[in-house]
Amino acid sequence: MSKLGINSTIAQYRTFMEYRFQAYKIELTQLLQQLKNFGLLFLVVLGSGMLGMILLLFLGLGKTIDGSAAPQYGGQMAWLYLLLQSVMLSAMKSVIKNSQQRHFQRTIVRANWLKFMDIKLLLLSNGWLLTSVVIALDLTLSQWLRAPHFVLFMLLQFGLGVLCLYKPRALIYGLVFTAILVLLPINIAPLAYHCGFIILFTLSMLLPAISLSDQLSVKSLFTFWLSFFIQHSWVLVWRVALLLCMFMAITTLLHERADLAAIFSVIATAFMVLFTSSLQFYCGKLHERYQLFFQANNQLWLFFISQFIPSCLFFLITLISYLWFVAKIEWLLMCLSVGWCALQLYIAQKKPAHYALVWMITTGGLLAALT
């Protein structure tokens, strides 16, 4: 290729790069605006908990790096870290790939240019990996010698980001398999855990796709709701991820400050109620969309009642999981939590604008009364 052709190619790539970066900024702004418009609820929760989330981020990395004392716990923290990264990148996937204009881009540039820009924007968006890199640069040689698995962990962070963009099915399979690995009652070295992660995620790419929605026939209210959550699993995935994060944080805090168990129990209950009862916003919208259909089939009342069942089941499963894996809750608080969840479901249905206010007032009242 002549020098003129090389310069022309470079100029074209720079133009395409500027275009993709501008599209990235615009779509990211729109995504943040959608979160802002979603309501006061998540602004309050994310805003008030931002410092705690940052501290948890560095605490989790510290446990991942220094996993020699409790390698299984370090492996669990690494898995949780990878899960939360995957959830965040999944939310930003369409922004990173500029999915709305993807077909148009394929007609004007080479396929490898698209993927190269995807990777560049992925690195820019992956704050979890950037945090690990910052910490890695601060480690001394002796610390590196004690934590060689941290290199594999950063490679996993990058690799899972790529899987999130191009093979989300393998990402889901891999997270399930690695979750089983870190929950097995075995005690292996941190390096072995991370090698196991790499092997399991690699094997996950070889598994065939399984589509449950294609095999499911909607013949009842149960299969109707099941089909909805299979096709819109994201509304459950990010809630489960944040609940797991909360479980791990409470476990760590209870280990450090057992004398504050009453306060931690109220906080855990508050977030369990928040993340489970807010599911009613989605179920309520679905009820409004399909109520005429079920009215025509003389099932309007049953359909109305059924919209509250997913949130109630989600809350009960979450509460039982917390009691089983994390800590016990006093009977009074447990009974109050059931009534509190029912109250939040009622507010979400009748007064959605007051949902966050009721949640905050109830949380403050319980903290004042029970601690």
Coordinates of C-alpha atoms in Angstrom, one line a residue:
M1 CA 0.0 0.0 0.0
S2 CA 1.3 3.5 -0.9
K3 CA 2.0 6.2 1.6
L4 CA -1.1 8.1 0.3
G5 CA -3.3 5.0 0.9
I6 CA -1.9 4.5 4.4
N7 CA -2.6 8.1 5.3
S8 CA -6.1 7.9 3.8
T9 CA -6.8 4.7 5.9
I10 CA -5.6 6.4 9.1
A11 CA -7.7 9.4 8.4
Q12 CA -10.8 7.2 7.9
Y13 CA -10.1 5.3 11.1
R14 CA -9.7 8.5 13.1
T15 CA -13.0 9.8 11.7
F16 CA -14.7 6.6 12.6
M17 CA -13.2 6.7 16.1
E18 CA -14.4 10.2 16.7
Y19 CA -17.9 9.2 15.4
R20 CA -18.0 6.2 17.8
F21 CA -16.8 8.2 20.7
Q22 CA -19.4 10.9 20.2
A23 CA -22.1 8.3 19.9
Y24 CA -20.8 6.7 23.1
K25 CA -21.0 10.0 25.0
I26 CA -24.5 10.7 23.7
E27 CA -25.9 7.3 24.5
L28 CA -24.3 7.2 27.9
T29 CA -25.9 10.6 28.7
Q30 CA -29.2 9.2 27.6
L31 CA -28.8 6.1 29.8
L32 CA -28.0 8.2 32.8
Q33 CA -31.0 10.4 32.1
Q34 CA -33.2 7.3 32.0
L35 CA -31.9 6.3 35.4
K36 CA -32.5 9.8 36.7
N37 CA -36.1 9.8 35.3
F38 CA -36.8 6.4 36.8
G39 CA -37.6 8.2 40.1
L40 CA -36.2 9.5 43.3
L41 CA -35.9 6.0 44.7
F42 CA -32.6 4.9 43.0
L43 CA -31.2 8.4 43.1
V44 CA -31.6 8.4 46.9
V45 CA -30.3 4.8 47.3
L46 CA -27.3 5.2 45.0
G47 CA -26.5 8.7 46.2
S48 CA -26.5 7.9 49.9
G49 CA -24.8 4.6 49.4
M50 CA -22.1 5.7 46.9
L51 CA -19.4 6.0 49.6
G52 CA -20.2 2.6 51.0
M53 CA -20.2 1.1 47.5
I54 CA -16.7 2.6 46.8
L55 CA -15.4 1.3 50.2
L56 CA -17.0 -2.1 49.4
L57 CA -15.2 -2.1 46.1
F58 CA -11.8 -1.6 47.6
L59 CA -12.6 -4.0 50.5
G60 CA -13.5 -6.7 48.0
L61 CA -10.3 -6.2 46.0
G62 CA -8.3 -6.3 49.2
K63 CA -9.9 -9.7 50.1
T64 CA -9.2 -10.9 46.6
I65 CA -5.6 -10.0 46.6
D66 CA -4.9 -11.2 50.2
G67 CA -6.6 -14.5 50.0
S68 CA -3.9 -16.6 51.7
A69 CA -5.6 -16.6 55.1
A70 CA -9.1 -17.5 53.8
P71 CA -8.7 -18.6 50.1
Q72 CA -12.4 -19.7 49.7
Y73 CA -13.6 -16.3 51.0
G74 CA -11.2 -14.5 48.7
G75 CA -12.5 -16.7 45.8
Q76 CA -16.1 -15.8 46.7
M77 CA -15.3 -12.1 46.8
A78 CA -13.5 -12.4 43.4
W79 CA -16.6 -14.1 42.0
L80 CA -18.9 -11.4 43.4
Y81 CA -16.7 -8.7 42.0
L82 CA -16.8 -10.4 38.5
L83 CA -20.6 -10.7 38.8
L84 CA -21.2 -7.0 39.6
Q85 CA -18.8 -6.0 36.8
S86 CA -20.8 -8.2 34.4
V87 CA -24.1 -6.7 35.5
M88 CA -22.8 -3.1 35.0
L89 CA -21.3 -3.9 31.6
S90 CA -24.5 -5.7 30.5
A91 CA -26.4 -2.4 31.3
M92 CA -23.9 -0.5 29.2
K93 CA -23.6 -3.1 26.4
S94 CA -25.7 -1.3 23.8
V95 CA -23.9 2.0 24.6
I96 CA -20.5 0.4 24.1
K97 CA -21.4 -1.3 20.9
N98 CA -23.6 1.5 19.6
S99 CA -26.2 -1.1 18.8
Q100 CA -28.8 1.2 17.3
Q101 CA -26.5 2.1 14.4
R102 CA -24.5 -1.2 14.3
H103 CA -25.9 -2.4 10.9
F104 CA -25.1 1.0 9.3
Q105 CA -21.6 0.8 10.6
R106 CA -21.0 -2.6 9.1
T107 CA -21.7 -1.1 5.6
I108 CA -19.1 1.7 5.9
V109 CA -16.1 0.2 7.8
R110 CA -14.3 -3.1 8.3
A111 CA -15.5 -5.6 10.8
N112 CA -12.2 -5.6 12.7
W113 CA -12.5 -1.8 13.1
L114 CA -15.9 -2.3 14.8
K115 CA -14.4 -4.8 17.3
F116 CA -11.3 -2.8 17.9
M117 CA -13.5 0.3 18.8
D118 CA -15.7 -2.0 21.0
I119 CA -12.7 -3.1 23.0
K120 CA -11.4 0.5 23.4
L121 CA -14.8 1.7 24.7
L122 CA -15.1 -1.4 26.9
L123 CA -11.8 -0.6 28.6
L124 CA -13.0 3.0 29.0
S125 CA -16.3 1.8 30.6
N126 CA -14.9 -0.9 32.8
G127 CA -14.3 1.0 36.0
W128 CA -13.9 -2.2 37.9
L129 CA -10.9 -3.2 35.8
L130 CA -9.4 0.3 35.9
T131 CA -9.6 0.2 39.7
S132 CA -7.8 -3.1 39.7
V133 CA -5.1 -1.7 37.5
V134 CA -4.6 1.3 39.8
I135 CA -4.2 -1.0 42.8
A136 CA -1.9 -3.3 40.8
L137 CA 0.4 -0.4 40.0
D138 CA 0.6 0.4 43.7
L139 CA 1.7 -3.1 44.7
T140 CA 5.3 -3.8 45.6
L141 CA 7.3 -6.7 44.3
S142 CA 6.9 -8.6 47.6
Q143 CA 3.2 -8.1 47.4
W144 CA 3.1 -9.4 43.8
L145 CA 5.0 -12.5 44.8
R146 CA 2.4 -13.2 47.5
A147 CA -0.5 -12.6 45.1
P148 CA 0.3 -14.0 41.6
H149 CA -3.4 -14.8 41.2
F150 CA -4.2 -11.1 40.9
V151 CA -2.8 -11.1 37.4
L152 CA -5.2 -13.9 36.4
F153 CA -8.0 -11.9 38.1
M154 CA -7.4 -8.9 35.9
L155 CA -7.3 -11.1 32.8
L156 CA -10.6 -12.5 33.9
Q157 CA -12.0 -9.0 34.3
F158 CA -11.0 -8.2 30.7
G159 CA -12.1 -11.5 29.3
L160 CA -15.5 -11.4 30.9
G161 CA -16.0 -7.9 29.5
V162 CA -15.4 -9.3 26.0
L163 CA -17.8 -12.2 26.7
C164 CA -20.4 -9.8 27.9
L165 CA -20.2 -8.0 24.5
Y166 CA -20.1 -11.0 22.2
K167 CA -21.0 -14.2 24.1
P168 CA -23.4 -13.3 26.9
R169 CA -24.7 -16.9 27.0
A170 CA -21.1 -18.2 27.9
L171 CA -20.9 -15.5 30.5
I172 CA -24.1 -16.7 32.2
Y173 CA -23.0 -20.3 32.1
G174 CA -19.6 -19.4 33.4
L175 CA -20.9 -17.4 36.4
V176 CA -23.2 -20.3 37.4
F177 CA -20.3 -22.9 37.2
T178 CA -17.8 -20.7 39.1
A179 CA -20.5 -20.0 41.7
I180 CA -20.6 -23.7 42.4
L181 CA -16.8 -23.8 42.6
V182 CA -16.6 -21.1 45.3
L183 CA -19.4 -22.6 47.3
L184 CA -17.9 -26.1 47.4
P185 CA -16.6 -27.0 50.9
I186 CA -13.0 -27.3 49.7
N187 CA -9.9 -25.3 50.6
I188 CA -7.6 -24.7 47.6
A189 CA -5.0 -22.0 46.9
P190 CA -6.2 -18.6 45.5
L191 CA -4.2 -19.3 42.3
A192 CA -6.1 -22.6 41.9
Y193 CA -9.4 -20.8 42.3
H194 CA -8.6 -18.3 39.5
C195 CA -7.2 -21.0 37.2
G196 CA -10.5 -22.9 37.8
F197 CA -12.4 -19.7 36.9
I198 CA -10.5 -19.5 33.6
I199 CA -11.1 -23.1 32.7
L200 CA -14.8 -23.0 33.5
F201 CA -15.4 -19.8 31.5
T202 CA -13.5 -21.3 28.6
L203 CA -15.6 -24.5 28.7
S204 CA -18.7 -22.3 28.9
M205 CA -18.0 -21.0 25.4
L206 CA -18.3 -24.5 24.0
L207 CA -21.8 -25.2 25.4
P208 CA -24.8 -24.9 23.1
A209 CA -27.5 -22.3 23.5
I210 CA -30.7 -23.2 25.4
S211 CA -33.8 -21.1 24.8
L212 CA -36.4 -21.8 27.4
S213 CA -38.8 -19.2 26.0
D214 CA -39.1 -21.1 22.7
Q215 CA -40.1 -24.3 24.5
L216 CA -42.5 -22.7 26.9
S217 CA -46.2 -22.6 26.0
V218 CA -48.3 -19.9 27.7
K219 CA -51.4 -21.6 28.8
S220 CA -51.9 -20.2 32.3
L221 CA -51.1 -17.2 34.5
F222 CA -48.1 -19.1 35.9
T223 CA -46.6 -19.7 32.5
F224 CA -47.5 -16.1 31.5
W225 CA -45.4 -14.7 34.4
L226 CA -42.7 -17.3 33.9
S227 CA -42.4 -16.4 30.2
F228 CA -42.2 -12.7 31.1
F229 CA -39.3 -13.2 33.5
I230 CA -37.4 -15.5 31.2
Q231 CA -37.6 -12.9 28.4
H232 CA -36.9 -10.0 30.7
S233 CA -34.5 -11.7 33.1
W234 CA -32.5 -8.4 33.5
V235 CA -35.1 -7.1 36.0
L236 CA -34.2 -10.0 38.3
V237 CA -30.5 -10.3 37.5
W238 CA -29.4 -6.9 38.7
R239 CA -31.5 -7.2 41.8
V240 CA -30.0 -10.6 42.7
A241 CA -26.5 -9.2 42.1
L242 CA -27.1 -6.2 44.4
L243 CA -28.6 -8.5 47.0
L244 CA -25.6 -10.8 46.9
C245 CA -23.4 -7.7 47.3
M246 CA -25.4 -6.7 50.3
F247 CA -25.2 -10.2 51.8
M248 CA -21.4 -10.2 51.5
A249 CA -21.1 -6.8 52.9
I250 CA -23.3 -7.6 55.9
T251 CA -21.3 -10.8 56.5
T252 CA -18.1 -8.9 56.5
L253 CA -19.5 -6.2 58.8
L254 CA -20.9 -8.7 61.2
H255 CA -17.5 -10.4 61.4
E256 CA -15.8 -7.1 62.2
R257 CA -18.5 -5.5 64.5
A258 CA -20.8 -8.2 66.0
D259 CA -22.0 -5.7 68.6
L260 CA -23.8 -3.8 65.8
A261 CA -25.8 -6.8 64.7
A262 CA -29.2 -5.1 65.4
I263 CA -28.4 -2.2 63.1
F264 CA -27.1 -4.4 60.4
S265 CA -30.2 -6.5 60.5
V266 CA -32.5 -3.5 60.0
I267 CA -30.3 -2.3 57.1
A268 CA -30.3 -5.7 55.5
T269 CA -34.1 -5.9 55.9
A270 CA -34.5 -2.5 54.4
F271 CA -32.6 -3.4 51.3
M272 CA -34.3 -6.7 50.9
V273 CA -37.7 -5.0 51.0
L274 CA -36.4 -2.3 48.6
F275 CA -35.1 -4.6 45.9
T276 CA -37.9 -7.1 46.0
S277 CA -40.9 -4.9 46.4
S278 CA -39.7 -2.5 43.6
L279 CA -40.3 -5.4 41.2
Q280 CA -43.9 -4.4 41.4
F281 CA -43.2 -1.4 39.1
Y282 CA -42.6 -3.8 36.3
C283 CA -45.4 -6.2 37.2
G284 CA -47.9 -3.3 37.5
K285 CA -47.0 -2.0 34.0
L286 CA -47.5 -5.5 32.6
H287 CA -50.9 -5.7 34.3
E288 CA -52.0 -2.5 32.7
R289 CA -50.8 -3.7 29.3
Y290 CA -52.7 -7.0 29.3
Q291 CA -55.7 -6.5 31.6
L292 CA -58.1 -6.2 28.7
F293 CA -57.0 -9.5 27.3
F294 CA -57.5 -11.3 30.7
Q295 CA -60.8 -9.4 31.1
A296 CA -62.0 -10.9 27.8
N297 CA -61.1 -14.4 29.3
N298 CA -62.9 -13.7 32.6
Q299 CA -59.6 -13.8 34.5
L300 CA -59.2 -10.1 35.4
W301 CA -59.4 -10.6 39.2
L302 CA -57.0 -13.5 39.2
F303 CA -54.6 -11.5 36.9
F304 CA -54.8 -8.5 39.3
I305 CA -53.9 -10.7 42.3
S306 CA -51.1 -12.5 40.3
Q307 CA -49.2 -9.3 39.7
F308 CA -48.2 -9.2 43.4
I309 CA -47.1 -12.8 43.6
P310 CA -43.6 -12.4 41.9
S311 CA -42.6 -9.7 44.4
C312 CA -43.8 -11.7 47.4
L313 CA -42.1 -14.8 46.3
F314 CA -38.9 -12.9 45.6
F315 CA -39.0 -11.4 49.0
L316 CA -39.6 -14.7 50.8
I317 CA -36.8 -16.4 48.9
T318 CA -34.5 -13.5 49.7
L319 CA -35.4 -13.5 53.4
I320 CA -34.9 -17.3 53.7
S321 CA -31.6 -17.1 51.9
Y322 CA -30.4 -14.3 54.2
L323 CA -31.5 -16.4 57.3
W324 CA -29.8 -19.5 55.9
F325 CA -26.5 -18.1 54.6
V326 CA -25.9 -14.8 56.5
A327 CA -27.5 -14.3 59.9
K328 CA -30.6 -14.7 62.0
I329 CA -33.1 -11.9 62.3
E330 CA -35.2 -11.3 65.4
W331 CA -38.8 -12.5 65.2
L332 CA -40.3 -9.0 65.7
L333 CA -38.2 -7.6 62.8
M334 CA -39.0 -10.5 60.6
C335 CA -42.7 -10.1 61.1
L336 CA -42.4 -6.3 60.6
S337 CA -40.5 -6.9 57.4
V338 CA -43.4 -9.0 55.9
G339 CA -45.8 -6.2 56.7
W340 CA -43.3 -3.6 55.4
C341 CA -43.0 -5.4 52.1
A342 CA -46.8 -5.5 51.8
L343 CA -46.9 -1.8 52.5
Q344 CA -44.3 -1.0 49.8
L345 CA -46.3 -3.1 47.3
Y346 CA -49.4 -1.2 48.1
I347 CA -47.6 2.2 47.7
A348 CA -45.9 1.0 44.5
Q349 CA -49.4 0.2 43.1
K350 CA -51.4 3.2 44.4
K351 CA -48.9 6.0 45.2
P352 CA -45.7 5.2 43.2
A353 CA -44.4 8.8 43.6
H354 CA -44.3 8.3 47.4
Y355 CA -42.6 4.9 47.3
A356 CA -39.1 6.2 48.1
L357 CA -40.3 8.5 50.8
V358 CA -42.3 5.7 52.6
W359 CA -39.2 3.4 52.4
M360 CA -36.9 6.0 53.9
I361 CA -39.3 7.0 56.7
T362 CA -39.9 3.3 57.6
T363 CA -36.2 2.5 57.6
G364 CA -35.4 5.5 59.9
G365 CA -38.3 4.6 62.2
L366 CA -37.1 0.9 62.5
L367 CA -33.6 2.0 63.1
A368 CA -34.7 4.4 65.9
A369 CA -37.2 1.9 67.5
L370 CA -35.2 -1.4 67.3
T371 CA -31.6 -0.3 67.8

